[in-house]
Amino acid sequence: MNQHPLIRVAPATSPSLVREWLITRRAFEAFQNLPAQERYRYLGKLFERLAPWIDRGIRLTTMRHFLILPHEMVLARVFARAAKRKELHSTHQAFGLWIESQILQDLADPTDRLGVTHGASGEPSAELQQKFNSLPASDRAILYLHLVEKRNMAQVSRATGVPKEEVEDTLRRIWRVLTRDMSDLRLPKGWRYPEFFQPDSSRVAEEGATEARE
């Protein structure tokens, strides 16, 4: 996937993002002005233009709500819905909020399998998604900051307000809840194990070899 680095990491108020969004809206309008029977030929180009924005919206949503999701599946789903819109939002911030609403609506729908479905290689397992996302938001925040963003105990304490001397005990409690009845816990690519947890050495070697191949 063509990931535009500026769109992915730039601050929301960056003038460059405003310009890029204007270009994206014009490309979308050109796509919508095509005869319906011809649009499918240009879906690839539209995807290249919209994907970085959708990627940004997904990441901001997961960080804001401390969720773990099958990223590629969500991206494809949101793109399919965006491509059917009559027009894009006037600002990239509004588009990001629309993406957030789509994700949260799907997660709240008991008939939807989002959050309990196996994703692409290296993404969270369905079981891990389900157990992680069902935790209270305050518990998810601590786990997310430590495991996904790889912050140490002191940094987690500052970010969450949990006293430094209580962070590890709190993390241990949440970790026990998360891993209960999980016979084969494998964290996704790029995650860290808790500082107090020592995974099986053969598993670590296997996961490292998998990441190297990818």
Backbone as CSV, one residue per row, in Angstrom:
resi,resn,N_x,N_y,N_z,CA_x,CA_y,CA_z,C_x,C_y,C_z
1,MET,0.840,-1.185,0.000,0.000,0.000,0.000,0.875,1.234,0.000
2,ASN,0.495,2.240,-0.759,1.247,3.481,-0.841,0.937,4.339,0.378
3,GLN,1.886,4.397,1.328,1.667,5.163,2.541,2.367,6.498,2.421
4,HIS,1.613,7.581,2.325,2.181,8.912,2.268,2.637,9.269,3.678
5,PRO,3.956,9.402,3.931,4.441,9.622,5.298,3.935,10.909,5.918
6,LEU,3.758,11.952,5.119,3.262,13.220,5.652,1.867,13.052,6.229
7,ILE,0.993,12.438,5.465,-0.387,12.252,5.907,-0.433,11.385,7.160
8,ARG,0.463,10.422,7.229,0.425,9.465,8.331,0.824,10.091,9.663
9,VAL,1.779,11.026,9.654,2.337,11.487,10.927,2.220,12.987,11.173
10,ALA,1.852,13.770,10.184,1.836,15.225,10.357,0.775,15.658,11.366
11,PRO,1.022,16.746,12.101,0.010,17.283,13.023,-1.262,17.655,12.270
12,ALA,-2.392,17.557,12.948,-3.684,17.797,12.298,-3.792,19.195,11.713
13,THR,-3.081,20.159,12.302,-3.179,21.551,11.846,-2.140,21.911,10.787
14,SER,-1.382,20.941,10.323,-0.332,21.211,9.340,-0.923,21.766,8.040
15,PRO,-0.409,22.910,7.539,-0.887,23.448,6.252,-0.700,22.451,5.111
16,SER,0.342,21.641,5.201,0.582,20.645,4.154,-0.557,19.639,4.078
17,LEU,-1.109,19.285,5.234,-2.238,18.358,5.240,-3.461,18.979,4.586
18,VAL,-3.661,20.257,4.820,-4.790,20.957,4.190,-4.657,20.899,2.674
19,ARG,-3.444,21.142,2.178,-3.218,21.090,0.722,-3.427,19.680,0.186
20,GLU,-2.898,18.686,0.898,-3.047,17.303,0.447,-4.515,16.888,0.427
21,TRP,-5.268,17.354,1.415,-6.689,16.992,1.457,-7.444,17.625,0.296
22,LEU,-7.082,18.847,-0.070,-7.717,19.498,-1.214,-7.455,18.699,-2.485
23,ILE,-6.228,18.226,-2.653,-5.886,17.393,-3.813,-6.701,16.102,-3.791
24,THR,-6.833,15.516,-2.613,-7.598,14.272,-2.473,-9.061,14.487,-2.833
25,ARG,-9.634,15.586,-2.381,-11.038,15.871,-2.694,-11.241,16.063,-4.200
26,ARG,-10.299,16.724,-4.847,-10.409,16.917,-6.292,-10.323,15.582,-7.024
27,ALA,-9.433,14.716,-6.567,-9.313,13.393,-7.183,-10.603,12.597,-6.992
28,PHE,-11.207,12.736,-5.813,-12.450,12.024,-5.543,-13.579,12.554,-6.423
29,GLU,-13.642,13.860,-6.590,-14.668,14.462,-7.447,-14.512,13.990,-8.892
30,ALA,-13.253,13.906,-9.349,-13.007,13.420,-10.709,-13.483,11.977,-10.854
31,PHE,-13.251,11.172,-9.815,-13.695,9.783,-9.825,-15.218,9.713,-9.892
32,GLN,-15.890,10.538,-9.107,-17.351,10.522,-9.068,-17.968,11.014,-10.371
33,ASN,-17.251,11.832,-11.103,-17.770,12.356,-12.370,-17.633,11.370,-13.526
34,LEU,-16.921,10.273,-13.282,-16.792,9.253,-14.319,-18.107,8.496,-14.480
35,PRO,-18.395,7.984,-15.667,-19.561,7.111,-15.825,-19.443,5.922,-14.877
36,ALA,-20.549,5.515,-14.310,-20.536,4.453,-13.300,-19.829,3.196,-13.789
37,GLN,-20.005,2.856,-15.071,-19.421,1.630,-15.596,-17.907,1.719,-15.766
38,GLU,-17.344,2.912,-15.659,-15.898,3.080,-15.825,-15.153,3.243,-14.502
39,ARG,-15.877,3.472,-13.435,-15.214,3.789,-12.166,-14.327,2.662,-11.659
40,TYR,-14.753,1.409,-11.899,-13.989,0.288,-11.353,-12.558,0.283,-11.867
41,ARG,-12.335,0.845,-13.065,-10.986,0.865,-13.634,-10.073,1.822,-12.880
42,TYR,-10.653,2.750,-12.140,-9.863,3.760,-11.436,-9.889,3.577,-9.916
43,LEU,-10.451,2.465,-9.461,-10.522,2.230,-8.022,-9.135,2.135,-7.395
44,GLY,-8.195,1.540,-8.131,-6.837,1.403,-7.606,-6.199,2.753,-7.320
45,LYS,-6.366,3.691,-8.260,-5.804,5.031,-8.070,-6.503,5.755,-6.926
46,LEU,-7.820,5.562,-6.820,-8.544,6.190,-5.722,-8.086,5.612,-4.387
47,PHE,-7.841,4.313,-4.362,-7.366,3.683,-3.133,-6.017,4.268,-2.718
48,GLU,-5.110,4.432,-3.674,-3.805,5.007,-3.355,-3.943,6.406,-2.769
49,ARG,-4.940,7.136,-3.211,-5.128,8.501,-2.725,-5.800,8.514,-1.343
50,LEU,-6.773,7.632,-1.126,-7.522,7.649,0.129,-6.880,6.824,1.242
51,ALA,-6.144,5.782,0.879,-5.622,4.854,1.891,-4.810,5.528,2.994
52,PRO,-3.897,6.464,2.677,-3.145,7.096,3.772,-4.037,7.852,4.749
53,TRP,-5.093,8.474,4.238,-6.015,9.191,5.116,-6.806,8.222,5.986
54,ILE,-7.235,7.118,5.401,-7.968,6.115,6.172,-7.053,5.490,7.213
55,ASP,-5.820,5.206,6.811,-4.835,4.663,7.745,-4.664,5.604,8.934
56,ARG,-4.556,6.889,8.650,-4.416,7.886,9.713,-5.636,7.862,10.644
57,GLY,-6.836,7.806,10.058,-8.052,7.786,10.863,-8.152,6.554,11.742
58,ILE,-7.758,5.404,11.202,-7.789,4.165,11.987,-6.829,4.258,13.160
59,ARG,-5.624,4.721,12.880,-4.611,4.793,13.940,-5.014,5.781,15.031
60,LEU,-5.558,6.919,14.645,-5.999,7.891,15.642,-7.140,7.330,16.490
61,THR,-8.026,6.568,15.855,-9.145,5.972,16.591,-8.661,4.924,17.580
62,THR,-7.779,4.042,17.136,-7.286,2.995,18.037,-6.483,3.592,19.185
63,MET,-5.741,4.658,18.918,-4.977,5.310,19.977,-5.887,6.066,20.940
64,ARG,-6.923,6.694,20.414,-7.831,7.482,21.255,-8.657,6.591,22.177
65,HIS,-9.049,5.420,21.666,-9.918,4.530,22.442,-9.181,3.290,22.946
66,PHE,-7.897,3.187,22.668,-7.071,2.059,23.116,-7.686,0.726,22.675
67,LEU,-7.835,0.590,21.362,-8.411,-0.609,20.764,-7.362,-1.315,19.922
68,ILE,-7.536,-2.604,19.731,-6.711,-3.330,18.766,-7.646,-3.972,17.744
69,LEU,-7.311,-3.795,16.476,-8.189,-4.212,15.389,-7.381,-4.812,14.247
70,PRO,-8.029,-5.589,13.374,-7.368,-6.082,12.159,-7.256,-4.927,11.164
71,HIS,-6.121,-4.258,11.159,-5.970,-2.983,10.458,-6.322,-3.072,8.973
72,GLU,-5.791,-4.076,8.285,-6.023,-4.180,6.842,-7.498,-4.405,6.532
73,MET,-8.160,-5.173,7.371,-9.593,-5.419,7.170,-10.389,-4.127,7.344
74,VAL,-10.061,-3.361,8.382,-10.766,-2.104,8.626,-10.514,-1.127,7.487
75,LEU,-9.272,-1.064,7.021,-8.935,-0.149,5.929,-9.755,-0.471,4.682
76,ALA,-9.822,-1.750,4.334,-10.581,-2.149,3.146,-12.069,-1.836,3.312
77,ARG,-12.587,-2.084,4.499,-14.007,-1.842,4.772,-14.340,-0.350,4.678
78,VAL,-13.513,0.480,5.300,-13.771,1.921,5.291,-13.601,2.483,3.886
79,PHE,-12.612,1.983,3.143,-12.435,2.462,1.772,-13.667,2.158,0.933
80,ALA,-14.209,0.955,1.070,-15.394,0.581,0.289,-16.557,1.533,0.575
81,ARG,-16.699,1.931,1.821,-17.778,2.856,2.171,-17.477,4.268,1.677
82,ALA,-16.224,4.682,1.802,-15.853,6.028,1.362,-16.047,6.181,-0.140
83,ALA,-15.703,5.130,-0.897,-15.806,5.199,-2.354,-17.251,5.353,-2.820
84,LYS,-18.203,4.980,-1.981,-19.617,5.084,-2.340,-20.231,6.433,-1.962
85,ARG,-19.466,7.242,-1.238,-19.999,8.542,-0.841,-20.165,9.454,-2.057
86,LYS,-21.109,10.387,-1.963,-21.295,11.351,-3.050,-20.198,12.405,-3.045
87,GLU,-19.693,12.720,-1.853,-18.598,13.675,-1.738,-17.835,13.420,-0.448
88,LEU,-16.590,13.883,-0.420,-15.799,13.772,0.795,-16.062,14.970,1.699
89,HIS,-15.673,14.837,2.936,-15.853,15.906,3.904,-14.981,17.103,3.535
90,SER,-15.393,18.271,4.001,-14.674,19.495,3.625,-13.289,19.579,4.245
91,THR,-13.079,18.899,5.376,-11.763,18.901,6.028,-11.328,17.474,6.323
92,HIS,-10.017,17.285,6.427,-9.526,15.943,6.741,-9.873,15.570,8.182
93,GLN,-10.024,16.576,9.062,-10.424,16.272,10.440,-11.831,15.670,10.477
94,ALA,-12.734,16.233,9.672,-14.101,15.704,9.619,-14.112,14.294,9.035
95,PHE,-13.271,14.053,8.045,-13.163,12.709,7.471,-12.664,11.732,8.531
96,GLY,-11.691,12.165,9.336,-11.181,11.315,10.407,-12.251,10.979,11.434
97,LEU,-13.093,11.957,11.764,-14.185,11.705,12.705,-15.212,10.748,12.111
98,TRP,-15.427,10.845,10.799,-16.338,9.905,10.135,-15.776,8.488,10.220
99,ILE,-14.479,8.337,9.996,-13.841,7.020,10.108,-14.015,6.479,11.523
100,GLU,-13.774,7.330,12.505,-13.933,6.916,13.905,-15.359,6.442,14.169
101,SER,-16.340,7.164,13.658,-17.737,6.778,13.882,-18.054,5.442,13.233
102,GLN,-17.496,5.190,12.045,-17.728,3.915,11.365,-17.175,2.754,12.184
103,ILE,-15.979,2.927,12.714,-15.340,1.868,13.500,-16.122,1.604,14.780
104,LEU,-16.480,2.649,15.496,-17.175,2.480,16.771,-18.572,1.905,16.573
105,GLN,-19.246,2.294,15.486,-20.568,1.725,15.199,-20.454,0.231,14.920
106,ASP,-19.458,-0.154,14.151,-19.281,-1.573,13.836,-18.953,-2.379,15.088
107,LEU,-18.111,-1.819,15.958,-17.757,-2.525,17.189,-18.962,-2.678,18.111
108,ALA,-19.860,-1.711,18.075,-21.042,-1.757,18.944,-22.134,-2.672,18.399
109,ASP,-22.026,-3.056,17.136,-23.033,-3.907,16.500,-22.766,-5.370,16.860
110,PRO,-23.648,-6.015,17.622,-23.403,-7.400,18.036,-23.384,-8.390,16.879
111,THR,-23.918,-8.002,15.729,-23.917,-8.900,14.573,-22.670,-8.727,13.714
112,ASP,-21.849,-7.730,14.050,-20.645,-7.452,13.268,-19.471,-8.212,13.867
113,ARG,-18.608,-8.753,13.008,-17.481,-9.552,13.481,-16.213,-8.727,13.677
114,LEU,-16.296,-7.417,13.510,-15.115,-6.587,13.710,-14.668,-6.679,15.165
115,GLY,-13.383,-6.874,15.357,-12.848,-6.999,16.704,-12.792,-8.423,17.209
116,VAL,-13.328,-9.365,16.430,-13.266,-10.784,16.809,-12.922,-11.631,15.585
117,THR,-12.209,-11.041,14.638,-11.891,-11.713,13.379,-10.386,-11.726,13.165
118,HIS,-9.865,-12.852,12.709,-8.440,-12.937,12.407,-8.101,-11.966,11.274
119,GLY,-6.992,-11.248,11.444,-6.561,-10.302,10.430,-5.417,-10.850,9.611
120,ALA,-4.653,-9.946,9.024,-3.510,-10.328,8.207,-2.381,-10.844,9.089
121,SER,-1.373,-11.426,8.458,-0.210,-11.926,9.187,0.424,-10.802,9.996
122,GLY,0.726,-11.091,11.259,1.344,-10.092,12.122,0.363,-9.234,12.881
123,GLU,-0.941,-9.382,12.593,-1.959,-8.604,13.291,-2.510,-9.406,14.474
124,PRO,-3.214,-8.751,15.398,-3.730,-9.450,16.581,-4.672,-10.588,16.213
125,SER,-4.577,-11.684,16.971,-5.487,-12.804,16.752,-6.902,-12.389,17.144
126,ALA,-7.879,-13.143,16.661,-9.275,-12.844,16.988,-9.502,-12.925,18.492
127,GLU,-8.907,-13.927,19.136,-9.086,-14.095,20.580,-8.483,-12.924,21.350
128,LEU,-7.299,-12.488,20.935,-6.652,-11.369,21.614,-7.456,-10.083,21.425
129,GLN,-7.956,-9.854,20.217,-8.791,-8.672,19.971,-10.003,-8.663,20.898
130,GLN,-10.689,-9.792,20.944,-11.922,-9.869,21.720,-11.664,-9.608,23.199
131,LYS,-10.627,-10.240,23.756,-10.354,-10.095,25.179,-9.817,-8.705,25.491
132,PHE,-8.956,-8.180,24.640,-8.374,-6.856,24.866,-9.459,-5.782,24.803
133,ASN,-10.263,-5.803,23.759,-11.261,-4.748,23.556,-12.414,-4.811,24.548
134,SER,-12.595,-5.950,25.213,-13.665,-6.073,26.204,-13.233,-5.592,27.586
135,LEU,-11.950,-5.270,27.749,-11.465,-4.742,29.025,-12.003,-3.329,29.240
136,PRO,-12.108,-2.881,30.497,-12.475,-1.479,30.746,-11.473,-0.541,30.087
137,ALA,-11.930,0.635,29.694,-11.067,1.577,28.978,-9.810,1.923,29.764
138,SER,-9.934,2.057,31.086,-8.763,2.398,31.898,-7.724,1.290,31.876
139,ASP,-8.177,0.028,31.839,-7.247,-1.101,31.752,-6.627,-1.185,30.360
140,ARG,-7.452,-0.959,29.337,-6.922,-0.973,27.967,-5.838,0.083,27.801
141,ALA,-6.045,1.238,28.411,-5.072,2.322,28.279,-3.708,1.893,28.792
142,ILE,-3.673,1.268,29.961,-2.401,0.846,30.546,-1.737,-0.208,29.674
143,LEU,-2.509,-1.197,29.231,-1.942,-2.242,28.374,-1.454,-1.673,27.048
144,TYR,-2.263,-0.834,26.447,-1.926,-0.277,25.133,-0.635,0.527,25.206
145,LEU,-0.531,1.377,26.208,0.656,2.225,26.333,1.910,1.391,26.561
146,HIS,1.795,0.323,27.345,2.975,-0.483,27.675,3.314,-1.495,26.584
147,LEU,2.301,-2.176,26.040,2.557,-3.245,25.076,2.690,-2.733,23.651
148,VAL,1.799,-1.831,23.251,1.767,-1.381,21.859,2.706,-0.198,21.635
149,GLU,2.604,0.815,22.506,3.464,1.988,22.355,4.810,1.823,23.048
150,LYS,4.963,0.727,23.796,6.241,0.343,24.417,6.760,1.381,25.414
151,ARG,5.846,1.990,26.135,6.265,2.938,27.166,6.631,2.181,28.444
152,ASN,7.609,2.709,29.185,7.995,2.062,30.432,7.009,2.424,31.537
153,MET,7.233,1.847,32.718,6.279,2.028,33.813,6.111,3.501,34.188
154,ALA,7.215,4.234,34.248,7.147,5.646,34.630,6.345,6.447,33.609
155,GLN,6.535,6.150,32.327,5.808,6.859,31.275,4.322,6.518,31.311
156,VAL,4.005,5.250,31.579,2.600,4.845,31.705,1.955,5.574,32.879
157,SER,2.689,5.694,33.969,2.180,6.397,35.145,1.843,7.847,34.816
158,ARG,2.748,8.514,34.116,2.512,9.922,33.772,1.326,10.073,32.823
159,ALA,1.180,9.137,31.901,0.117,9.241,30.893,-1.260,8.921,31.458
160,THR,-1.328,8.026,32.442,-2.618,7.559,32.956,-2.994,8.144,34.310
161,GLY,-2.016,8.670,35.030,-2.298,9.185,36.364,-2.250,8.130,37.444
162,VAL,-1.983,6.872,37.075,-1.831,5.814,38.073,-0.490,6.019,38.775
163,PRO,-0.463,6.045,40.113,0.804,6.244,40.817,1.866,5.257,40.346
164,LYS,3.087,5.743,40.220,4.168,4.933,39.673,4.327,3.620,40.417
165,GLU,4.200,3.670,41.749,4.405,2.464,42.549,3.267,1.457,42.374
166,GLU,2.153,1.878,41.742,1.013,0.979,41.549,0.902,0.459,40.118
167,VAL,1.673,1.040,39.204,1.524,0.686,37.791,1.805,-0.786,37.546
168,GLU,2.919,-1.305,38.091,3.266,-2.698,37.811,2.228,-3.649,38.380
169,ASP,1.772,-3.420,39.608,0.748,-4.294,40.187,-0.536,-4.242,39.360
170,THR,-0.893,-3.040,38.915,-2.091,-2.893,38.085,-1.917,-3.621,36.762
171,LEU,-0.745,-3.479,36.165,-0.465,-4.143,34.895,-0.485,-5.657,35.053
172,ARG,0.063,-6.154,36.144,0.037,-7.601,36.394,-1.403,-8.104,36.494
173,ARG,-2.240,-7.351,37.195,-3.642,-7.755,37.331,-4.333,-7.806,35.972
174,ILE,-4.133,-6.766,35.166,-4.769,-6.716,33.847,-4.226,-7.826,32.955
175,TRP,-2.930,-8.075,33.035,-2.301,-9.118,32.221,-2.885,-10.489,32.552
176,ARG,-3.129,-10.748,33.836,-3.727,-12.031,34.226,-5.122,-12.177,33.630
177,VAL,-5.885,-11.101,33.655,-7.240,-11.139,33.073,-7.160,-11.370,31.568
178,LEU,-6.250,-10.667,30.913,-6.130,-10.774,29.457,-5.724,-12.169,29.025
179,THR,-4.784,-12.770,29.737,-4.203,-14.040,29.294,-4.899,-15.256,29.882
180,ARG,-5.890,-15.041,30.731,-6.597,-16.174,31.329,-7.239,-17.028,30.237
181,ASP,-7.000,-18.315,30.301,-7.565,-19.294,29.359,-7.017,-19.148,27.942
182,MET,-5.945,-18.374,27.765,-5.307,-18.294,26.447,-4.127,-19.257,26.441
183,SER,-4.284,-20.367,25.752,-3.274,-21.423,25.800,-2.023,-21.089,25.003
184,ASP,-2.151,-20.269,23.980,-1.001,-19.985,23.116,-0.961,-18.492,22.809
185,LEU,-0.518,-17.715,23.772,-0.481,-16.270,23.611,0.676,-15.855,22.713
186,ARG,0.347,-15.191,21.626,1.364,-14.638,20.728,0.998,-13.183,20.464
187,LEU,1.869,-12.292,20.878,1.601,-10.882,20.655,1.883,-10.511,19.209
188,PRO,1.168,-9.542,18.680,1.359,-9.141,17.280,2.745,-8.567,17.021
189,LYS,3.094,-8.521,15.765,4.368,-7.955,15.337,4.497,-6.519,15.834
190,GLY,5.638,-6.205,16.433,5.903,-4.851,16.890,5.512,-4.581,18.329
191,TRP,4.787,-5.500,18.957,4.422,-5.323,20.362,5.583,-5.745,21.257
192,ARG,5.502,-5.376,22.518,6.452,-5.845,23.520,5.699,-6.664,24.559
193,TYR,6.401,-7.618,25.170,5.825,-8.309,26.319,6.038,-7.442,27.556
194,PRO,5.192,-7.584,28.576,5.396,-6.800,29.801,6.784,-7.030,30.379
195,GLU,7.312,-6.041,31.059,8.656,-6.137,31.617,8.780,-7.304,32.589
196,PHE,7.686,-7.663,33.254,7.744,-8.727,34.262,7.484,-10.106,33.672
197,PHE,7.126,-10.167,32.377,6.750,-11.439,31.757,7.887,-11.953,30.896
198,GLN,8.228,-13.219,31.071,9.284,-13.839,30.287,8.678,-14.922,29.399
199,PRO,8.435,-14.625,28.120,7.852,-15.634,27.227,8.833,-16.762,26.963
200,ASP,8.283,-17.873,26.529,9.116,-19.024,26.193,10.149,-18.630,25.152
201,SER,11.416,-18.991,25.369,12.505,-18.564,24.485,12.337,-19.077,23.068
202,SER,11.800,-20.290,22.908,11.617,-20.828,21.563,10.561,-20.046,20.806
203,ARG,9.540,-19.562,21.540,8.500,-18.761,20.905,9.069,-17.426,20.450
204,VAL,9.881,-16.805,21.297,10.492,-15.534,20.933,11.346,-15.693,19.688
205,ALA,12.112,-16.794,19.620,12.962,-17.029,18.457,12.124,-17.221,17.205
206,GLU,11.010,-17.950,17.347,10.126,-18.186,16.201,9.502,-16.889,15.724
207,GLU,9.040,-16.051,16.674,8.421,-14.785,16.301,9.439,-13.856,15.667
208,GLY,10.671,-13.885,16.171,11.720,-13.053,15.588,12.037,-13.477,14.172
209,ALA,12.055,-14.787,13.930,12.327,-15.281,12.580,11.206,-14.901,11.629
210,THR,9.957,-14.937,12.123,8.819,-14.548,11.297,8.919,-13.093,10.899
211,GLU,9.270,-12.218,11.855,9.398,-10.796,11.559,10.520,-10.551,10.565
212,ALA,11.599,-11.312,10.687,12.728,-11.130,9.774,12.341,-11.489,8.348
213,ARG,11.526,-12.549,8.200,11.092,-12.955,6.857,10.176,-11.915,6.252
214,GLU,9.383,-11.244,7.104,8.428,-10.265,6.595,9.092,-8.944,6.287
